Amino acid sequence: GNSVTQMEGPVTLSEEAFLTINCTYTATGYPSLFWYVQYPGEGLQLLLKATKADDKGSNKGFEATYRKETTSFHLEKGSVQVSDSAVYFCALSESYGGATNKLIFGTGTLLAVQP
Amino acid sequence: NAGVTQTPKFRILKIGQSMTLQCTQDMNHNYMYWYRQDPGMGLKLIYYSVGAGITDKGEVPNGYNVSRSTTEDFPLRLELAAPSQTSVYFCASSPQFGELFFGEGSRLTVL
């Protein structure tokens, strides 16, 4: 079945460091891919998404490119801030009979940014 | 800007008790979902609904029930609570093939 694998955390970085969080997926068909972020004590929020191969999603300085050839959707940011400390979830959409928008999530990666 | 509202935020149950987690959304979304989040396990889909009167099982439905009598509300019922149901529960809603909007979560402990 469909699945998402993302790098285990925690990832600890100093402020202004470069961030990469790896995400690979297994899916039939052509899923959409997402990164969600969960700040402490809050629900998940959509960070960015890509709906087809070679699309690049971007938001708040974060980027991820939908790579069908490597089945990957790695999250990157050039210079992290303390306020980026959160748990990041990679996810893919799974359509069931074309009538739903169910998401399959990875296990999440905790990012801790130190000043 | 209410979005998706879940209640209660915290609850402690004894084994065998029952309770209902409430979820309501004010965005007129047809699609609603219940996920549970366990440490190191990501989120698992419990039940989902594509509209009022229509519900279906997700990946981990055992021990839970749902109903969807209105577009706004999607309560999750736990019957005969067990320690394995200790988790953080998230309700979400979405338009068709659109972004999921999540509530802030309900932390449930079963002792």
PDB file of C-alpha atoms in Angstrom:
ATOM      1  CA  GLY A   1       0.000   0.000   0.000  1.00  0.00           C
ATOM      2  CA  ASN A   2       0.877   3.654  -0.059  1.00  0.00           C
ATOM      3  CA  SER A   3       3.351   4.883   2.517  1.00  0.00           C
ATOM      4  CA  VAL A   4       5.581   7.782   3.496  1.00  0.00           C
ATOM      5  CA  THR A   5       9.033   7.500   5.053  1.00  0.00           C
ATOM      6  CA  GLN A   6      10.773  10.502   6.533  1.00  0.00           C
ATOM      7  CA  MET A   7      14.025  10.910   8.386  1.00  0.00           C
ATOM      8  CA  GLU A   8      13.954  10.375  12.087  1.00  0.00           C
ATOM      9  CA  GLY A   9      14.666  13.217  14.412  1.00  0.00           C
ATOM     10  CA  PRO A  10      15.320  15.103  16.363  1.00  0.00           C
ATOM     11  CA  VAL A  11      17.202  17.426  14.073  1.00  0.00           C
ATOM     12  CA  THR A  12      19.091  20.054  16.040  1.00  0.00           C
ATOM     13  CA  LEU A  13      20.485  23.083  14.211  1.00  0.00           C
ATOM     14  CA  SER A  14      21.900  26.457  15.034  1.00  0.00           C
ATOM     15  CA  GLU A  15      20.080  29.554  13.860  1.00  0.00           C
ATOM     16  CA  GLU A  16      20.800  30.428  10.193  1.00  0.00           C
ATOM     17  CA  ALA A  17      21.881  26.868   9.363  1.00  0.00           C
ATOM     18  CA  PHE A  18      20.653  25.043   6.247  1.00  0.00           C
ATOM     19  CA  LEU A  19      17.853  22.554   6.757  1.00  0.00           C
ATOM     20  CA  THR A  20      17.030  19.369   4.876  1.00  0.00           C
ATOM     21  CA  ILE A  21      14.401  16.884   6.038  1.00  0.00           C
ATOM     22  CA  ASN A  22      14.223  13.855   3.777  1.00  0.00           C
ATOM     23  CA  CYS A  23      10.931  12.324   2.684  1.00  0.00           C
ATOM     24  CA  THR A  24      10.347   9.444   0.290  1.00  0.00           C
ATOM     25  CA  TYR A  25       7.085   7.833  -0.666  1.00  0.00           C
ATOM     26  CA  THR A  26       5.543   4.712  -2.146  1.00  0.00           C
ATOM     27  CA  ALA A  27       2.337   5.188  -4.060  1.00  0.00           C
ATOM     28  CA  THR A  28       0.302   3.920  -6.960  1.00  0.00           C
ATOM     29  CA  GLY A  29      -0.986   6.500  -9.355  1.00  0.00           C
ATOM     30  CA  TYR A  30      -0.130  10.155  -9.025  1.00  0.00           C
ATOM     31  CA  PRO A  31      -0.608  11.400  -5.479  1.00  0.00           C
ATOM     32  CA  SER A  32      -0.259  14.967  -4.295  1.00  0.00           C
ATOM     33  CA  LEU A  33       2.470  15.573  -1.707  1.00  0.00           C
ATOM     34  CA  PHE A  34       2.396  17.807   1.337  1.00  0.00           C
ATOM     35  CA  TRP A  35       4.446  19.110   4.208  1.00  0.00           C
ATOM     36  CA  TYR A  36       2.548  19.923   7.385  1.00  0.00           C
ATOM     37  CA  VAL A  37       4.020  21.649  10.438  1.00  0.00           C
ATOM     38  CA  GLN A  38       2.937  21.228  14.057  1.00  0.00           C
ATOM     39  CA  TYR A  39       4.037  23.879  16.525  1.00  0.00           C
ATOM     40  CA  PRO A  40       4.034  22.952  20.229  1.00  0.00           C
ATOM     41  CA  GLY A  41       0.531  22.517  21.619  1.00  0.00           C
ATOM     42  CA  GLU A  42      -1.159  23.153  18.280  1.00  0.00           C
ATOM     43  CA  GLY A  43      -2.755  21.199  15.471  1.00  0.00           C
ATOM     44  CA  LEU A  44      -1.134  20.617  12.103  1.00  0.00           C
ATOM     45  CA  GLN A  45      -0.944  23.393   9.528  1.00  0.00           C
ATOM     46  CA  LEU A  46      -0.260  23.044   5.842  1.00  0.00           C
ATOM     47  CA  LEU A  47       3.220  24.357   5.049  1.00  0.00           C
ATOM     48  CA  LEU A  48       3.423  23.621   1.325  1.00  0.00           C
ATOM     49  CA  LYS A  49       2.242  21.190  -1.302  1.00  0.00           C
ATOM     50  CA  ALA A  50       2.917  19.926  -4.819  1.00  0.00           C
ATOM     51  CA  THR A  51       0.360  18.215  -6.996  1.00  0.00           C
ATOM     52  CA  LYS A  52       2.406  16.798  -9.870  1.00  0.00           C
ATOM     53  CA  ALA A  53       5.909  15.720 -10.792  1.00  0.00           C
ATOM     54  CA  ASP A  54       8.540  18.490 -10.906  1.00  0.00           C
ATOM     55  CA  ASP A  55       6.259  20.927  -9.098  1.00  0.00           C
ATOM     56  CA  LYS A  56       7.981  22.964  -6.393  1.00  0.00           C
ATOM     57  CA  GLY A  57       5.989  23.951  -3.334  1.00  0.00           C
ATOM     58  CA  SER A  58       7.214  26.910  -1.296  1.00  0.00           C
ATOM     59  CA  ASN A  59       6.134  28.919   1.724  1.00  0.00           C
ATOM     60  CA  LYS A  60       7.825  30.931   4.493  1.00  0.00           C
ATOM     61  CA  GLY A  61      11.267  30.224   2.998  1.00  0.00           C
ATOM     62  CA  PHE A  62      10.688  26.464   2.891  1.00  0.00           C
ATOM     63  CA  GLU A  63      10.783  24.572  -0.408  1.00  0.00           C
ATOM     64  CA  ALA A  64      10.194  21.026  -1.609  1.00  0.00           C
ATOM     65  CA  THR A  65      10.240  19.577  -5.123  1.00  0.00           C
ATOM     66  CA  TYR A  66       8.099  16.620  -6.223  1.00  0.00           C
ATOM     67  CA  ARG A  67      10.635  14.157  -7.707  1.00  0.00           C
ATOM     68  CA  LYS A  68       8.862  11.234  -9.319  1.00  0.00           C
ATOM     69  CA  GLU A  69      12.074   9.564 -10.506  1.00  0.00           C
ATOM     70  CA  THR A  70      13.381   9.293  -6.944  1.00  0.00           C
ATOM     71  CA  THR A  71       9.924   9.237  -5.268  1.00  0.00           C
ATOM     72  CA  SER A  72      11.059  12.016  -2.967  1.00  0.00           C
ATOM     73  CA  PHE A  73       9.775  15.302  -1.572  1.00  0.00           C
ATOM     74  CA  HIS A  74      12.592  16.638   0.608  1.00  0.00           C
ATOM     75  CA  LEU A  75      11.973  19.777   2.664  1.00  0.00           C
ATOM     76  CA  GLU A  76      14.655  22.500   2.584  1.00  0.00           C
ATOM     77  CA  LYS A  77      15.222  25.929   4.039  1.00  0.00           C
ATOM     78  CA  GLY A  78      18.287  28.038   3.528  1.00  0.00           C
ATOM     79  CA  SER A  79      18.439  29.713   6.930  1.00  0.00           C
ATOM     80  CA  VAL A  80      16.391  28.433   9.858  1.00  0.00           C
ATOM     81  CA  GLN A  81      15.167  30.525  12.754  1.00  0.00           C
ATOM     82  CA  VAL A  82      14.334  29.622  16.340  1.00  0.00           C
ATOM     83  CA  SER A  83      10.679  30.124  15.455  1.00  0.00           C
ATOM     84  CA  ASP A  84      10.922  27.213  12.960  1.00  0.00           C
ATOM     85  CA  SER A  85      11.241  24.757  15.848  1.00  0.00           C
ATOM     86  CA  ALA A  86       8.350  22.338  15.376  1.00  0.00           C
ATOM     87  CA  VAL A  87       7.467  18.865  14.167  1.00  0.00           C
ATOM     88  CA  TYR A  88       7.326  18.485  10.376  1.00  0.00           C
ATOM     89  CA  PHE A  89       5.183  15.850   8.701  1.00  0.00           C
ATOM     90  CA  CYS A  90       5.445  14.684   5.130  1.00  0.00           C
ATOM     91  CA  ALA A  91       2.186  13.353   3.681  1.00  0.00           C
ATOM     92  CA  LEU A  92       0.630  12.118   0.485  1.00  0.00           C
ATOM     93  CA  SER A  93      -2.951  12.178  -0.607  1.00  0.00           C
ATOM     94  CA  GLU A  94      -4.713   8.924  -1.205  1.00  0.00           C
ATOM     95  CA  SER A  95      -7.827   9.048  -3.286  1.00  0.00           C
ATOM     96  CA  TYR A  96     -10.368   6.282  -2.731  1.00  0.00           C
ATOM     97  CA  GLY A  97     -12.692   6.006  -5.654  1.00  0.00           C
ATOM     98  CA  GLY A  98     -11.944   9.635  -6.440  1.00  0.00           C
ATOM     99  CA  ALA A  99     -14.179  10.754  -3.622  1.00  0.00           C
ATOM    100  CA  THR A 100     -11.911  11.477  -0.699  1.00  0.00           C
ATOM    101  CA  ASN A 101      -8.878  13.469   0.276  1.00  0.00           C
ATOM    102  CA  LYS A 102      -7.365  11.077   2.804  1.00  0.00           C
ATOM    103  CA  LEU A 103      -3.777  11.764   3.781  1.00  0.00           C
ATOM    104  CA  ILE A 104      -1.100   9.253   4.704  1.00  0.00           C
ATOM    105  CA  PHE A 105       1.443  10.774   7.061  1.00  0.00           C
ATOM    106  CA  GLY A 106       5.043  10.049   7.819  1.00  0.00           C
ATOM    107  CA  THR A 107       6.103   9.692  11.434  1.00  0.00           C
ATOM    108  CA  GLY A 108       7.166  13.313  11.792  1.00  0.00           C
ATOM    109  CA  THR A 109      10.564  14.939  12.325  1.00  0.00           C
ATOM    110  CA  LEU A 110      11.211  17.165  15.305  1.00  0.00           C
ATOM    111  CA  LEU A 111      13.299  20.213  14.446  1.00  0.00           C
ATOM    112  CA  ALA A 112      14.952  22.135  17.265  1.00  0.00           C
ATOM    113  CA  VAL A 113      16.723  25.375  16.348  1.00  0.00           C
ATOM    114  CA  GLN A 114      19.086  26.846  18.902  1.00  0.00           C
ATOM    115  CA  PRO A 115      19.985  30.557  19.060  1.00  0.00           C
TER     116      PRO A 115
ATOM    117  CA  ASN B   1     -11.921  32.662  12.662  1.00  0.00           C
ATOM    118  CA  ALA B   2     -13.027  29.507  14.524  1.00  0.00           C
ATOM    119  CA  GLY B   3     -12.111  26.938  11.862  1.00  0.00           C
ATOM    120  CA  VAL B   4     -12.147  23.447  13.413  1.00  0.00           C
ATOM    121  CA  THR B   5     -13.024  23.293  17.107  1.00  0.00           C
ATOM    122  CA  GLN B   6     -12.482  20.220  19.266  1.00  0.00           C
ATOM    123  CA  THR B   7     -13.636  19.580  22.807  1.00  0.00           C
ATOM    124  CA  PRO B   8     -12.498  18.604  25.336  1.00  0.00           C
ATOM    125  CA  LYS B   9      -8.787  19.437  25.082  1.00  0.00           C
ATOM    126  CA  PHE B  10      -7.855  17.014  27.846  1.00  0.00           C
ATOM    127  CA  ARG B  11      -9.629  14.040  29.381  1.00  0.00           C
ATOM    128  CA  ILE B  12      -8.745  11.154  31.664  1.00  0.00           C
ATOM    129  CA  LEU B  13     -10.892   8.035  31.449  1.00  0.00           C
ATOM    130  CA  LYS B  14     -10.991   4.821  33.394  1.00  0.00           C
ATOM    131  CA  ILE B  15     -10.858   1.524  31.558  1.00  0.00           C
ATOM    132  CA  GLY B  16     -14.327   0.587  30.336  1.00  0.00           C
ATOM    133  CA  GLN B  17     -15.760   4.114  30.406  1.00  0.00           C
ATOM    134  CA  SER B  18     -17.230   5.737  27.314  1.00  0.00           C
ATOM    135  CA  MET B  19     -16.988   9.256  26.000  1.00  0.00           C
ATOM    136  CA  THR B  20     -17.512  11.404  22.940  1.00  0.00           C
ATOM    137  CA  LEU B  21     -14.973  13.774  21.422  1.00  0.00           C
ATOM    138  CA  GLN B  22     -16.746  16.669  19.791  1.00  0.00           C
ATOM    139  CA  CYS B  23     -15.659  18.300  16.539  1.00  0.00           C
ATOM    140  CA  THR B  24     -17.315  21.164  14.703  1.00  0.00           C
ATOM    141  CA  GLN B  25     -16.229  23.242  11.726  1.00  0.00           C
ATOM    142  CA  ASP B  26     -17.597  26.490  10.357  1.00  0.00           C
ATOM    143  CA  MET B  27     -16.046  26.420   6.885  1.00  0.00           C
ATOM    144  CA  ASN B  28     -18.882  24.465   5.210  1.00  0.00           C
ATOM    145  CA  HIS B  29     -16.476  21.676   4.278  1.00  0.00           C
ATOM    146  CA  ASN B  30     -18.013  18.423   3.130  1.00  0.00           C
ATOM    147  CA  TYR B  31     -15.052  16.277   4.154  1.00  0.00           C
ATOM    148  CA  MET B  32     -14.167  15.588   7.779  1.00  0.00           C
ATOM    149  CA  TYR B  33     -11.668  13.247   9.395  1.00  0.00           C
ATOM    150  CA  TRP B  34     -10.542  11.867  12.711  1.00  0.00           C
ATOM    151  CA  TYR B  35      -6.867  11.018  13.206  1.00  0.00           C
ATOM    152  CA  ARG B  36      -4.980   9.767  16.196  1.00  0.00           C
ATOM    153  CA  GLN B  37      -1.368  10.691  16.845  1.00  0.00           C
ATOM    154  CA  ASP B  38       0.869   8.348  18.795  1.00  0.00           C
ATOM    155  CA  PRO B  39       4.501   9.144  19.632  1.00  0.00           C
ATOM    156  CA  GLY B  40       6.825   8.129  16.818  1.00  0.00           C
ATOM    157  CA  MET B  41       3.932   6.809  14.746  1.00  0.00           C
ATOM    158  CA  GLY B  42       2.683   9.830  12.862  1.00  0.00           C
ATOM    159  CA  LEU B  43      -1.053  10.225  12.353  1.00  0.00           C
ATOM    160  CA  LYS B  44      -3.391   7.343  11.624  1.00  0.00           C
ATOM    161  CA  LEU B  45      -6.842   7.826  10.108  1.00  0.00           C
ATOM    162  CA  ILE B  46      -9.659   6.472  12.280  1.00  0.00           C
ATOM    163  CA  TYR B  47     -12.815   7.477  10.360  1.00  0.00           C
ATOM    164  CA  TYR B  48     -13.729   9.946   7.685  1.00  0.00           C
ATOM    165  CA  SER B  49     -16.853  11.423   6.165  1.00  0.00           C
ATOM    166  CA  VAL B  50     -17.519  12.857   2.714  1.00  0.00           C
ATOM    167  CA  GLY B  51     -20.767  14.520   3.688  1.00  0.00           C
ATOM    168  CA  ALA B  52     -23.704  14.504   6.082  1.00  0.00           C
ATOM    169  CA  GLY B  53     -25.010  10.983   6.570  1.00  0.00           C
ATOM    170  CA  ILE B  54     -21.922   9.323   5.009  1.00  0.00           C
ATOM    171  CA  THR B  55     -19.059   7.863   7.038  1.00  0.00           C
ATOM    172  CA  ASP B  56     -16.417   5.247   6.391  1.00  0.00           C
ATOM    173  CA  LYS B  57     -13.609   3.481   8.198  1.00  0.00           C
ATOM    174  CA  GLY B  58     -10.023   4.556   7.992  1.00  0.00           C
ATOM    175  CA  GLU B  59      -6.923   2.618   8.939  1.00  0.00           C
ATOM    176  CA  VAL B  60      -7.593   2.109  12.691  1.00  0.00           C
ATOM    177  CA  PRO B  61     -11.384   2.161  13.334  1.00  0.00           C
ATOM    178  CA  ASN B  62     -11.668  -0.566  15.982  1.00  0.00           C
ATOM    179  CA  GLY B  63     -13.055   0.697  19.284  1.00  0.00           C
ATOM    180  CA  TYR B  64     -14.517   3.860  17.786  1.00  0.00           C
ATOM    181  CA  ASN B  65     -17.742   5.033  16.210  1.00  0.00           C
ATOM    182  CA  VAL B  66     -18.733   8.206  14.389  1.00  0.00           C
ATOM    183  CA  SER B  67     -21.824   9.908  13.087  1.00  0.00           C
ATOM    184  CA  ARG B  68     -22.358  12.826  10.727  1.00  0.00           C
ATOM    185  CA  SER B  69     -25.853  14.220  11.050  1.00  0.00           C
ATOM    186  CA  THR B  70     -24.888  17.737   9.939  1.00  0.00           C
ATOM    187  CA  THR B  71     -22.194  19.272   7.740  1.00  0.00           C
ATOM    188  CA  GLU B  72     -20.689  21.050  10.749  1.00  0.00           C
ATOM    189  CA  ASP B  73     -20.369  18.269  13.321  1.00  0.00           C
ATOM    190  CA  PHE B  74     -18.425  15.014  13.358  1.00  0.00           C
ATOM    191  CA  PRO B  75     -18.293  13.486  16.863  1.00  0.00           C
ATOM    192  CA  LEU B  76     -16.071  10.510  17.675  1.00  0.00           C
ATOM    193  CA  ARG B  77     -17.412   8.009  20.185  1.00  0.00           C
ATOM    194  CA  LEU B  78     -15.180   5.759  22.281  1.00  0.00           C
ATOM    195  CA  GLU B  79     -16.987   2.765  23.721  1.00  0.00           C
ATOM    196  CA  LEU B  80     -15.353   0.727  26.495  1.00  0.00           C
ATOM    197  CA  ALA B  81     -12.140   2.751  26.666  1.00  0.00           C
ATOM    198  CA  ALA B  82      -8.882   0.788  26.726  1.00  0.00           C
ATOM    199  CA  PRO B  83      -5.296   1.878  27.536  1.00  0.00           C
ATOM    200  CA  SER B  84      -4.424   1.388  23.856  1.00  0.00           C
ATOM    201  CA  GLN B  85      -6.688   4.348  23.079  1.00  0.00           C
ATOM    202  CA  THR B  86      -4.460   6.726  25.028  1.00  0.00           C
ATOM    203  CA  SER B  87      -3.465   9.179  22.327  1.00  0.00           C
ATOM    204  CA  VAL B  88      -3.889  12.654  20.936  1.00  0.00           C
ATOM    205  CA  TYR B  89      -6.897  12.903  18.651  1.00  0.00           C
ATOM    206  CA  PHE B  90      -7.153  15.386  15.810  1.00  0.00           C
ATOM    207  CA  CYS B  91     -10.228  16.312  13.858  1.00  0.00           C
ATOM    208  CA  ALA B  92      -9.809  17.867  10.429  1.00  0.00           C
ATOM    209  CA  SER B  93     -11.973  19.138   7.615  1.00  0.00           C
ATOM    210  CA  SER B  94     -11.400  19.930   3.965  1.00  0.00           C
ATOM    211  CA  PRO B  95     -13.109  20.880   0.763  1.00  0.00           C
ATOM    212  CA  GLN B  96     -12.956  18.210  -1.929  1.00  0.00           C
ATOM    213  CA  PHE B  97      -9.289  17.625  -2.858  1.00  0.00           C
ATOM    214  CA  GLY B  98      -8.225  20.662  -0.877  1.00  0.00           C
ATOM    215  CA  GLU B  99      -6.105  21.442   2.136  1.00  0.00           C
ATOM    216  CA  LEU B 100      -6.952  19.763   5.429  1.00  0.00           C
ATOM    217  CA  PHE B 101      -7.600  22.121   8.339  1.00  0.00           C
ATOM    218  CA  PHE B 102      -6.895  20.631  11.743  1.00  0.00           C
ATOM    219  CA  GLY B 103      -8.249  21.327  15.187  1.00  0.00           C
ATOM    220  CA  GLU B 104      -5.912  21.816  18.138  1.00  0.00           C
ATOM    221  CA  GLY B 105      -6.267  18.244  19.333  1.00  0.00           C
ATOM    222  CA  SER B 106      -7.752  16.360  22.266  1.00  0.00           C
ATOM    223  CA  ARG B 107      -5.370  14.551  24.614  1.00  0.00           C
ATOM    224  CA  LEU B 108      -6.982  11.412  26.028  1.00  0.00           C
ATOM    225  CA  THR B 109      -5.505   9.230  28.754  1.00  0.00           C
ATOM    226  CA  VAL B 110      -7.078   5.899  29.678  1.00  0.00           C
ATOM    227  CA  LEU B 111      -6.016   4.497  33.051  1.00  0.00           C
TER     228      LEU B 111
END
